Tab-separated table of C-alpha atoms and ligand atoms in Angstrom:
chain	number	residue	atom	x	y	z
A	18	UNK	CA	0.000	0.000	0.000
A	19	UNK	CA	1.136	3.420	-0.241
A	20	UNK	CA	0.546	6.201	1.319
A	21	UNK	CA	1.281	9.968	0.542
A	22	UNK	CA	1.599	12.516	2.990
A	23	UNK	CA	1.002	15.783	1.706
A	24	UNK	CA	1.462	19.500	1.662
A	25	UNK	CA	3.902	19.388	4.993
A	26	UNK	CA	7.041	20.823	6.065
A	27	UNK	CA	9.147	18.388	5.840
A	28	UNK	CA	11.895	17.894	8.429
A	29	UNK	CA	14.915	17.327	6.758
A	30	UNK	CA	18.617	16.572	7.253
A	31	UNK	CA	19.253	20.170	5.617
A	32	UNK	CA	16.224	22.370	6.714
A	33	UNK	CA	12.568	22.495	7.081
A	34	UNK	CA	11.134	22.006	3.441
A	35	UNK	CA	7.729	22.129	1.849
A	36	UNK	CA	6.969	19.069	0.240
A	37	UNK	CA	5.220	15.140	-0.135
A	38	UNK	CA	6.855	12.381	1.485
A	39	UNK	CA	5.284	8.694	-0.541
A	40	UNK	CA	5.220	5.838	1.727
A	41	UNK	CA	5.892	2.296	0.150
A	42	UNK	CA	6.463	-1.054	1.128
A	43	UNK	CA	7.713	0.539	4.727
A	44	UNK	CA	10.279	2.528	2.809
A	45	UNK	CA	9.910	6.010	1.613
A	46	UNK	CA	10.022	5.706	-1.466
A	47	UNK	CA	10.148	9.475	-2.709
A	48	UNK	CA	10.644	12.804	-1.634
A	49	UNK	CA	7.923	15.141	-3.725
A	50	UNK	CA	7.025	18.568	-4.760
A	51	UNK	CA	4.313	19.744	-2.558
A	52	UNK	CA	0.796	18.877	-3.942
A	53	UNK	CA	1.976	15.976	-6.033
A	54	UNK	CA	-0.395	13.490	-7.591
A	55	UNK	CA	0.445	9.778	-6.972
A	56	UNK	CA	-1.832	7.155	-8.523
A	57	UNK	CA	-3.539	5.009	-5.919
A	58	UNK	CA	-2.008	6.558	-2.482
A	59	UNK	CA	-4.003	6.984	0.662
A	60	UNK	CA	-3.480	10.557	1.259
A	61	UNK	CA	-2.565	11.964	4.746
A	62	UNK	CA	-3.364	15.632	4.489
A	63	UNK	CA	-0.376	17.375	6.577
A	64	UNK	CA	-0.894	20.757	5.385
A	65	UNK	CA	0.531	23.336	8.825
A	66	UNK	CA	1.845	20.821	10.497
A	67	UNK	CA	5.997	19.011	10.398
A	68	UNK	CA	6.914	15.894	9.337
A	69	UNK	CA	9.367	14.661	11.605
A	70	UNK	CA	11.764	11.781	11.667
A	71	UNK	CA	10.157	9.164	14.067
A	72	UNK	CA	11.014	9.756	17.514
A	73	UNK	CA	14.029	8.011	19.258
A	74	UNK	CA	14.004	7.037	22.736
A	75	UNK	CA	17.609	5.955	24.453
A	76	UNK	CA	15.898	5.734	28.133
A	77	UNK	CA	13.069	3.792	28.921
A	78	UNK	CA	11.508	1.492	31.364
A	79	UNK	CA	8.662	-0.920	29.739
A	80	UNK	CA	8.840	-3.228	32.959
A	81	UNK	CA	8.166	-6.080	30.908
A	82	UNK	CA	9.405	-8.900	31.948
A	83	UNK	CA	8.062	-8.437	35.747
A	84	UNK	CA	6.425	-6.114	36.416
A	85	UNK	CA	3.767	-5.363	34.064
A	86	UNK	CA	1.083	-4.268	36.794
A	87	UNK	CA	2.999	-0.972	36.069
A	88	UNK	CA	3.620	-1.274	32.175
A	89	UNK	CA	3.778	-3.861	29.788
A	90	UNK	CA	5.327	-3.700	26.392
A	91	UNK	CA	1.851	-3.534	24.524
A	92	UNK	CA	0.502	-0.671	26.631
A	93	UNK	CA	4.641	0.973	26.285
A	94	UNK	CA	5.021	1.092	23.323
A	95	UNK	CA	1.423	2.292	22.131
A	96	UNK	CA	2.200	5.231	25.193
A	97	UNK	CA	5.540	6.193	22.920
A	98	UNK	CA	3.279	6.044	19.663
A	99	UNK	CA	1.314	8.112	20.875
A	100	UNK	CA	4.362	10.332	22.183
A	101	UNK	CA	5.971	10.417	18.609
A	102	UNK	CA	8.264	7.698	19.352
A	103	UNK	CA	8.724	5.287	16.851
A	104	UNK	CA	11.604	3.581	18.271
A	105	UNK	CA	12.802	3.030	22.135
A	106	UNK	CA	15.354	1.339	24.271
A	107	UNK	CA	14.324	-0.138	27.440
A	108	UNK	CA	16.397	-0.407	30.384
A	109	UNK	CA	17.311	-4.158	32.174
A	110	UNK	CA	16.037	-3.730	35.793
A	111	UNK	CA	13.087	-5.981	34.721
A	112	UNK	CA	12.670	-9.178	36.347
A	113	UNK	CA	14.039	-11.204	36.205
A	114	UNK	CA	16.861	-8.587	34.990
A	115	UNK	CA	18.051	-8.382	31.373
A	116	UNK	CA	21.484	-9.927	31.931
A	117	UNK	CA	21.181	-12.549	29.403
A	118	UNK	CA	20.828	-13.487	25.409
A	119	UNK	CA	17.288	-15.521	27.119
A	120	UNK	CA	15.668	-12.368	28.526
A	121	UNK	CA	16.759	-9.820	25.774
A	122	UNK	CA	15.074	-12.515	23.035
A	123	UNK	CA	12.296	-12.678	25.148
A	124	UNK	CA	12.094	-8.917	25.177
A	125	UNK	CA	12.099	-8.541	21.403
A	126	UNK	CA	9.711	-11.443	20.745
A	127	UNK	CA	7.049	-9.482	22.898
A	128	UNK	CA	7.825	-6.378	21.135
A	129	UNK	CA	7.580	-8.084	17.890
A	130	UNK	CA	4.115	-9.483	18.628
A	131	UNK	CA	2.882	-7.250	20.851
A	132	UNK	CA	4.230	-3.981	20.602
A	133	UNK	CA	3.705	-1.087	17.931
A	134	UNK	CA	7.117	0.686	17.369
A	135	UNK	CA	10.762	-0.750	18.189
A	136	UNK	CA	12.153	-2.056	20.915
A	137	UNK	CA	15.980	-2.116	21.636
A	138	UNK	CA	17.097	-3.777	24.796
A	139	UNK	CA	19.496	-2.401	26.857
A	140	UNK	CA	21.348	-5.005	28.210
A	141	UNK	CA	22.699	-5.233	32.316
A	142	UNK	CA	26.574	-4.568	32.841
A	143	UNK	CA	26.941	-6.559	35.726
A	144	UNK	CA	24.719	-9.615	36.942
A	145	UNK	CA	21.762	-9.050	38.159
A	146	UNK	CA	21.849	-5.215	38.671
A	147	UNK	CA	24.813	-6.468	41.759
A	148	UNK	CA	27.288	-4.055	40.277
A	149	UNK	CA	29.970	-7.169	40.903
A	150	UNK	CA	30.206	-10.175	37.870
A	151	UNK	CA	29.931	-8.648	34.220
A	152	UNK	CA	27.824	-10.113	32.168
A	153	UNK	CA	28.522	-11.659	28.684
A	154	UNK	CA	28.418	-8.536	26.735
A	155	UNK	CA	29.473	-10.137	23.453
A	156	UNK	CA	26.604	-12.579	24.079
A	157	UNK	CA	24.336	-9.867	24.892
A	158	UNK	CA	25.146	-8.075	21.978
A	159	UNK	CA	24.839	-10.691	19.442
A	160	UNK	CA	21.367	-11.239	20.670
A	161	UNK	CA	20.659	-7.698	20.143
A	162	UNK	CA	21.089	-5.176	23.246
A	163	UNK	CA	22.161	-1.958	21.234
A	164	UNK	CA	24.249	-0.505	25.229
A	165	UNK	CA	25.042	-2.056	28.587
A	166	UNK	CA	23.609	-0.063	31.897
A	167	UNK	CA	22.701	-0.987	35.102
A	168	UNK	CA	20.444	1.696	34.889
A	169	UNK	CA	18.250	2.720	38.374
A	170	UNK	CA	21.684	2.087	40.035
A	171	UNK	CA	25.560	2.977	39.881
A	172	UNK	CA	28.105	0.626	40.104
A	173	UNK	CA	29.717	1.224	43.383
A	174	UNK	CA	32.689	0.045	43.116
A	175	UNK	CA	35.212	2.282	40.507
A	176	UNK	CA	37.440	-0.630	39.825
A	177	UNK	CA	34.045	-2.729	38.759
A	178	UNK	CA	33.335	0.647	37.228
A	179	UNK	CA	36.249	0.348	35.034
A	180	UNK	CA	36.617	-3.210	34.485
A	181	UNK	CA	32.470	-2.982	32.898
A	182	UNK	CA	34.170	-0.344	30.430
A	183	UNK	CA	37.547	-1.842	29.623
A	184	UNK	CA	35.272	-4.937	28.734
A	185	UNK	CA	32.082	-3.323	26.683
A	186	UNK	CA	35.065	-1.095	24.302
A	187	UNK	CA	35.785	-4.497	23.216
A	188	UNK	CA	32.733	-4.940	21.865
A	189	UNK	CA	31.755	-0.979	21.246
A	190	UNK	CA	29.586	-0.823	23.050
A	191	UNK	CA	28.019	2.244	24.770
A	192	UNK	CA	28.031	1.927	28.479
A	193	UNK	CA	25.147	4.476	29.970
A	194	UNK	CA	25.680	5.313	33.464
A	195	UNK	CA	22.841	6.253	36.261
A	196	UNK	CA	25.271	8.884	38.147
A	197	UNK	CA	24.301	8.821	41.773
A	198	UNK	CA	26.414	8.216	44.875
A	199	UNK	CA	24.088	6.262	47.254
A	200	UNK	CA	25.855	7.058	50.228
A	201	UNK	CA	25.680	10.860	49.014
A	202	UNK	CA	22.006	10.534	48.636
A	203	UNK	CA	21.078	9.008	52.472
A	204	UNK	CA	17.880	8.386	51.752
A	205	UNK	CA	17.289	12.099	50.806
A	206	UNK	CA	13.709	12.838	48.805
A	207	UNK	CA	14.027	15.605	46.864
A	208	UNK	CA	16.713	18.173	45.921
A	209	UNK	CA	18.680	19.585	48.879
A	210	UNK	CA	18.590	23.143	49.163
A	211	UNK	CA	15.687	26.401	50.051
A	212	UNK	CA	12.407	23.930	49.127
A	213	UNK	CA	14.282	20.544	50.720
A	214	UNK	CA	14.644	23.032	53.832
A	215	UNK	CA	10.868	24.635	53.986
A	216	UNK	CA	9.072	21.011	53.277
A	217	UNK	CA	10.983	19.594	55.733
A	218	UNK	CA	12.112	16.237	53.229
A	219	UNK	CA	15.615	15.154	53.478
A	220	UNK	CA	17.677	16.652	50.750
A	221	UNK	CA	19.851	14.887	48.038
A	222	UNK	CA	23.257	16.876	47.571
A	223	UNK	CA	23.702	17.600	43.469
A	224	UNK	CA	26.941	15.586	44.273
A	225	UNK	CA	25.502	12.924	44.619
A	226	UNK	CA	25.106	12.804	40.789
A	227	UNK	CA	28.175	15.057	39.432
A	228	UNK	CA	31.013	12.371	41.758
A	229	UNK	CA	29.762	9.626	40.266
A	230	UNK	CA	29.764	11.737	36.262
A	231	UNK	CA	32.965	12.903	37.283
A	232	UNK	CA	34.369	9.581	37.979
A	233	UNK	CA	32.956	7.613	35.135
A	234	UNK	CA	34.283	10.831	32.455
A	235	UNK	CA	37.640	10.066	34.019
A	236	UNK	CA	37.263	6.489	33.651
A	237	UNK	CA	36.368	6.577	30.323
A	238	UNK	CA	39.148	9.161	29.310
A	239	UNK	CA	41.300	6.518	30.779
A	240	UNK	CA	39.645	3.204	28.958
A	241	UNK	CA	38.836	4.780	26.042
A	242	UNK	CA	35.584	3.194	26.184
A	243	UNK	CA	32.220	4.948	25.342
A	244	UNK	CA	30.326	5.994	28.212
A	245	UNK	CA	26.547	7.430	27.869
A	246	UNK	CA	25.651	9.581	30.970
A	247	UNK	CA	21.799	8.888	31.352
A	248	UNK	CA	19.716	12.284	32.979
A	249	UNK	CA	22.082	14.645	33.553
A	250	UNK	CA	20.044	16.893	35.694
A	251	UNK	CA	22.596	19.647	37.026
A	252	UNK	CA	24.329	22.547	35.917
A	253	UNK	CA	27.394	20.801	37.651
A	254	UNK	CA	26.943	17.618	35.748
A	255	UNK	CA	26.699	19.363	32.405
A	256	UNK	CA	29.977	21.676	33.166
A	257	UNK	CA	31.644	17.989	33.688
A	258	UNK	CA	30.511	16.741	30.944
A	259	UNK	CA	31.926	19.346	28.996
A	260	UNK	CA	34.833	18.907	30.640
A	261	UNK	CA	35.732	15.717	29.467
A	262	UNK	CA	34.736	16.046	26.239
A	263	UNK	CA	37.188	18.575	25.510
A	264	UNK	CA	39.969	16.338	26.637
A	265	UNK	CA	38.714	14.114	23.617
A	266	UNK	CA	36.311	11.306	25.912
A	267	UNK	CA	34.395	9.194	23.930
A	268	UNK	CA	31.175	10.591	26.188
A	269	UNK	CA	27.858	11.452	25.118
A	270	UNK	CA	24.600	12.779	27.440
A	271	UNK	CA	20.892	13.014	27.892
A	272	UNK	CA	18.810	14.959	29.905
A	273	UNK	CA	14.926	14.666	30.745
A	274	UNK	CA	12.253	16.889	29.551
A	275	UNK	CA	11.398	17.168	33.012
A	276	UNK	CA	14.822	18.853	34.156
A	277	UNK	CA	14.334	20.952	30.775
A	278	UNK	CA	11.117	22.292	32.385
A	279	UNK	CA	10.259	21.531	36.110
A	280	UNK	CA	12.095	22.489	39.128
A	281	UNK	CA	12.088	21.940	42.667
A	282	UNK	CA	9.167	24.278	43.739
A	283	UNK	CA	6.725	21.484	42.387
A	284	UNK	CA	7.332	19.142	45.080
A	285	UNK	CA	5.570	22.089	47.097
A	286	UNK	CA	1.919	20.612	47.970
A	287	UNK	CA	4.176	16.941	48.290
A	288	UNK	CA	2.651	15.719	45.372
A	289	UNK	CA	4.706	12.241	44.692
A	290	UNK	CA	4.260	12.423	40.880
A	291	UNK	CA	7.139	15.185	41.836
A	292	UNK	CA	9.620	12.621	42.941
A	293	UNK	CA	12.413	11.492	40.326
A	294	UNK	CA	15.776	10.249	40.654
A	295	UNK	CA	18.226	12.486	40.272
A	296	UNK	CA	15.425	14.682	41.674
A	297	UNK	CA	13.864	17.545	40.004
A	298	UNK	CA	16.261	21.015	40.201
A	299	UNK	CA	16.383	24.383	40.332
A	300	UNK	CA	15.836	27.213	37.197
A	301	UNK	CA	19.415	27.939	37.647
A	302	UNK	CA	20.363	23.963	36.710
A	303	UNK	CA	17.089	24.694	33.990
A	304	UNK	CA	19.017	27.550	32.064
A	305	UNK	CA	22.530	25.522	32.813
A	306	UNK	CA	20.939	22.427	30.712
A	307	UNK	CA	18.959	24.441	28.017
A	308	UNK	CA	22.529	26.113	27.614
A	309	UNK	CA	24.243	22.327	27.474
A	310	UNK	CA	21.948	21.221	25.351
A	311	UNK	CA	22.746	24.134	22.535
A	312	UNK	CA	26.397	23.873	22.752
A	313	UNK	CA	26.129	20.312	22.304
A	314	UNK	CA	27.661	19.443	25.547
A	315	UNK	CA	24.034	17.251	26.251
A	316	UNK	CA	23.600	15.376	22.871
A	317	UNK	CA	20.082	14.167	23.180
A	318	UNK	CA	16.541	13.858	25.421
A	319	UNK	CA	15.441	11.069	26.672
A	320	UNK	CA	12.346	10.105	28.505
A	321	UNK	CA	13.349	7.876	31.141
A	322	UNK	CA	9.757	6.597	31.056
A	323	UNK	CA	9.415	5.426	34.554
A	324	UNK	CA	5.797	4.067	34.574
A	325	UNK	CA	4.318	3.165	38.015
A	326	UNK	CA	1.069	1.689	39.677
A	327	UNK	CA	-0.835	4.019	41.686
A	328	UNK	CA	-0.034	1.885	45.439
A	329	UNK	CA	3.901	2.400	44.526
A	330	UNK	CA	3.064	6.372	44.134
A	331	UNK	CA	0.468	7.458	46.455
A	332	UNK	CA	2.535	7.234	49.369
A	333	UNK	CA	4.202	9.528	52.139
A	334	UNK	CA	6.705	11.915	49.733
A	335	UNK	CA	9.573	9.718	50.965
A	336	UNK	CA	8.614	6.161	50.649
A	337	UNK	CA	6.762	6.851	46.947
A	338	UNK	CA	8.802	5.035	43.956
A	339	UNK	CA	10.438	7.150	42.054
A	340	UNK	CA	9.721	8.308	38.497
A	341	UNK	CA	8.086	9.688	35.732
A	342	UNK	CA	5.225	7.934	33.191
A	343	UNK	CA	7.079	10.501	30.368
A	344	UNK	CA	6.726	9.140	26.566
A	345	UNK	CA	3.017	10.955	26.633
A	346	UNK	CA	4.337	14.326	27.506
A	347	UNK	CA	8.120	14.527	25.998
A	348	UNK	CA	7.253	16.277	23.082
A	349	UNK	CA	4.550	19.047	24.610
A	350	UNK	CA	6.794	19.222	27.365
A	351	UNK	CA	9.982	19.857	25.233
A	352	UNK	CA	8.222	22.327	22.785
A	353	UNK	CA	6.807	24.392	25.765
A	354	UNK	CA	9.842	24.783	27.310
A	355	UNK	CA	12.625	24.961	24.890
A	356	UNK	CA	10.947	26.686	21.657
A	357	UNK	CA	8.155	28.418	22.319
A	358	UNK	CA	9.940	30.715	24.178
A	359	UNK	CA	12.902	30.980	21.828
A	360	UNK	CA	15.245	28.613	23.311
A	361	UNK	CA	15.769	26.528	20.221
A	362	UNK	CA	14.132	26.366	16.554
A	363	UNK	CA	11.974	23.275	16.510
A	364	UNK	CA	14.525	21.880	14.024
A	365	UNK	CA	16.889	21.705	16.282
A	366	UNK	CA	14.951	20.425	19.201
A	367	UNK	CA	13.546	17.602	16.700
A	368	UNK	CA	17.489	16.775	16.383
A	369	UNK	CA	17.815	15.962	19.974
A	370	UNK	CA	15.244	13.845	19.773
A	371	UNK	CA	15.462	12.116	16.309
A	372	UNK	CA	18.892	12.255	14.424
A	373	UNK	CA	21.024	12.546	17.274
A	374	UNK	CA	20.035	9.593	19.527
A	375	UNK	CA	20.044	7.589	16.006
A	376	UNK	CA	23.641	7.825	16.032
A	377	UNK	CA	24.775	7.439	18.984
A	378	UNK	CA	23.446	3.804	19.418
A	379	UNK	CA	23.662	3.385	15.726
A	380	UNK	CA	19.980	2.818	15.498
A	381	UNK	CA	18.035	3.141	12.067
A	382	UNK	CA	15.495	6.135	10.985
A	383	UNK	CA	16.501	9.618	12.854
A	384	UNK	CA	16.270	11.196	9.393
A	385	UNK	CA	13.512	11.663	6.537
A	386	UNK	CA	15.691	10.460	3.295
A	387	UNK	CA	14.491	8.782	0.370
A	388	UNK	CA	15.238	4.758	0.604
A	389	UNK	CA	15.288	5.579	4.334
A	390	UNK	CA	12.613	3.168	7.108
A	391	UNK	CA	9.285	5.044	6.434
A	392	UNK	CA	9.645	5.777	10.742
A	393	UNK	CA	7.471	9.572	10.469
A	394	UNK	CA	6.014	11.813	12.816
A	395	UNK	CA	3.741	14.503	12.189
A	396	UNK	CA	3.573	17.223	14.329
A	397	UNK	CA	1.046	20.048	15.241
A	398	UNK	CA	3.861	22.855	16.925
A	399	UNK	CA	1.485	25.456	17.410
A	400	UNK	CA	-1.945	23.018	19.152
A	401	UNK	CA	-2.481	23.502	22.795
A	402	UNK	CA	-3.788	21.095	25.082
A	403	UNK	CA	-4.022	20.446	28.374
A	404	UNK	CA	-2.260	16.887	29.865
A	405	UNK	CA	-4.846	15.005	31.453
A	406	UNK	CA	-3.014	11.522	32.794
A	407	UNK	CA	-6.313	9.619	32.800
A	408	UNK	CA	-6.053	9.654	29.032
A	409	UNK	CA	-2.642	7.953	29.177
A	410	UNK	CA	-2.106	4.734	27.224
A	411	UNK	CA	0.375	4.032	29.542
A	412	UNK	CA	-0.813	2.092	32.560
A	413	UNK	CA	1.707	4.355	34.641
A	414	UNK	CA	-0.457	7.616	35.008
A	415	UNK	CA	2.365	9.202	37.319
A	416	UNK	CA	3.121	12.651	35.847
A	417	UNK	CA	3.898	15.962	37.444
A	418	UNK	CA	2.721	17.777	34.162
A	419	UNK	CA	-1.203	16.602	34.713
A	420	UNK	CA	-3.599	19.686	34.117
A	421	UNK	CA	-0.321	21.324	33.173
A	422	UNK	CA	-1.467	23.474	29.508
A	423	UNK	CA	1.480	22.507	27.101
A	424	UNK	CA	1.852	23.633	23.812
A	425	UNK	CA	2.849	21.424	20.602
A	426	UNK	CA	1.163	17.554	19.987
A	427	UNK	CA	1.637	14.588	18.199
A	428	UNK	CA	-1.043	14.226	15.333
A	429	UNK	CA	0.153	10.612	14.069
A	430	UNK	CA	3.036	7.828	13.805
A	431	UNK	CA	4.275	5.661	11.251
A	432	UNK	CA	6.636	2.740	11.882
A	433	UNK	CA	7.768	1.275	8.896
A	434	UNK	CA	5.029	2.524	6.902
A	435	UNK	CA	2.171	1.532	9.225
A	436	UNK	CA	0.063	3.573	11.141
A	437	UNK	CA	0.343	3.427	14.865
A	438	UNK	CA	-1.246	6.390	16.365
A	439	UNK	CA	-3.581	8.840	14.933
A	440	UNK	CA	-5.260	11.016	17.308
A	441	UNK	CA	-8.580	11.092	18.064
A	442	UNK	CA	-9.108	7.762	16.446
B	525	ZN	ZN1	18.706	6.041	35.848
């Protein structure tokens, strides 16, 4: 079948173009002159709105296998359709953990069967999540995990630290590392500092996260492996980050669109859709990543879709899990707060988002080219709307930004030619 979407601006490698993508046999097959008449094409009438690359997602949780009271990969990846994302990689705290070729196979038969965009496992660095044996990362990696992370924790010990990178640059693979110092954090709930003080929570230091970013840059420098530093969420973090890449690291970042946009202050009222680890910041680490994120220091945004069941959320501030239901949000969230005020052109935030996460885990689409996986978004950047969680496909309805009025939405998604979310239908 093919389908042509018309009279869009097209989102491409070298600007924002008027024109007709025509969708074939999961390919595009052509790029066209705006208005162009193709034969027997459905026609998807794009006119004011972008036609994006297909969303790329390095950070996610499906929960699948596990825990799928709080997400499953059926209701995940429908939740990133829906968010624009047409392909995501899912982190390996599942249970049991994803530490093996058995799980990650098991992973991407679900996803073939069951889920609506793609799936890329993320396999564990160290068994079971201990942060002491490595696992079989040449294993892993033959059976598909495109990174190695042992994501929702760090590794503790440096020398493990280093061993898990000397071993994964073997292989090339990227090594993504959740930065926090447990014994830094103590328990703590929410950002230390004014708010941490007035609420009366226990306060995580920022250290907590830039010791651990600083340690793992300088371990990398030194193995010359390729380290991915999942949610930076500091000004701190980011200046490190910099850092090291100017000595010539092989080290790449994310951030959140929640530490693009929300900041401490939320957690006034102690709603627990507030708590996130690293927790949310303040405006000055806000303007610090906006700034990182321009100068390329922070290559990408990623969810870190962090879906949850209601009982592990409405809880006493401290004792609620931590996390963020984000693929829903990502894009409204990102628009609001990087370009309609200016921050960024929406070319450029569509970069972070598509081309650039492509790349760094080698993954295909990221780009609208002729020949290229038919992996589209098309996207309304001037609709308003207001988040309302209940609507979520996700089964994790744990967001911050409910009621929140947001500004630029998904309209529909196409992986490899097929539809997989059209709104309103
Ligand atoms: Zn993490």
């Amino acid at each position: 079948m093919k389908i042509l979407i018309q009279n869009g601006s097209l989102v491409l490698p070298d600007g924002v173009k008027k024109g007709d993508v025509l969708i074939e046999g999961g390919k595009i097959a052509a790029l066209l002159d705006s208005g162009s008449k193709v034969g027997d094409a459905e026609i998807v009438d794009a006119k004011g709105l972008l036609v994006s690359p297909g969303l790329i997602d390095l950070h996610s949780h499906l929960r699948e296998p596990g825990f799928e009271y709080k997400e499953t990969i059926a209701t995940g990846t429908r939740a990133a359709a829906k968010g624009g994302f047409t392909s995501v990689c899912c982190m390996a705290n599942t249970k049991p953990v994803n530490d093996n070729a058995a799980v990650t196979e098991l992973i991407k038969l679900k996803a073939k069967r069951e889920g609506v965009v793609r799936v890329y496992p993320i396999g564990a660095a160290t068994k079971g999540l201990k942060g002491e044996e490595l696992t079989e990362m040449g294993e892993l990696q033959e059976s598909g995990v495109v990174a190695v992370s042992d994501d929702g924790r760090s590794i503790v010990d440096a020398n493990r630290m280093r061993l898990v990178l000397t071993y994964a640059a073997h292989f090339n693979l990227p090594v993504v590392t959740h930065p926090e110092d447990l014994n830094l954090t103590n328990n703590g709930a929410m950002n230390e500092g004014y708010w941490s003080t007035v609420l009366g929570l226990s306060g995580i230091t920022r250290a907590a996260e830039e010791t651990i970013i600083a340690r793992d840059c300088h371990l990398a420098a030194l193995t010359g492996a390729r380290l991915h530093v999942a949610h930076v969420s500091t000004a701190g973090g980011a200046d490190i980050v910099r850092l090291y890449k100017a000595k010539g690291a092989k080290i790449t970042a994310e951030t959140t669109p929640h530490y693009l946009y929300a900041t401490d202050d939320w957690v006034d009222g102690y709603d627990p859709s507030t708590r996130v680890n690293p927790p949310l910041r303040t405006k000055d680490d806000v303007t610090a990543l906006i700034a990182a994120l321009k100068d390329g220091t922070i290559d990408c945004i990623a969810t870190d879709h962090a879906p949850h069941h209601f009982d592990d959320k409405n809880l006493e501030y401290a004792l609620a899990s931590t996390g963020i239901s984000g693929f829903e949000t990502a894009l409204g969230v990102c628009w609001t707060a990087l370009v309609a005020p200016g921050h960024m052109t929406g070319e450029q935030l569509l970069s972070k988002m598509t081309s650039a996460p492509a790349e760094l885990f080698s993954l295909p689409g990221g780009v609208i080219a002729e020949g290229g996986v038919a992996d589209i978004t098309i996207i309304d950047p001037s609709e308003e709307w207001v988040v309302d969680s209940s609507l979520f496909l996700s089964k994790g309805k744990n967001t911050p930004f409910n009621g929140k009025k947001l500004t630029g939405n998904v309209v529909r998604t196409f992986v490899g030619g097929e539809r997989v979310y059209e709104r309103g239908v």
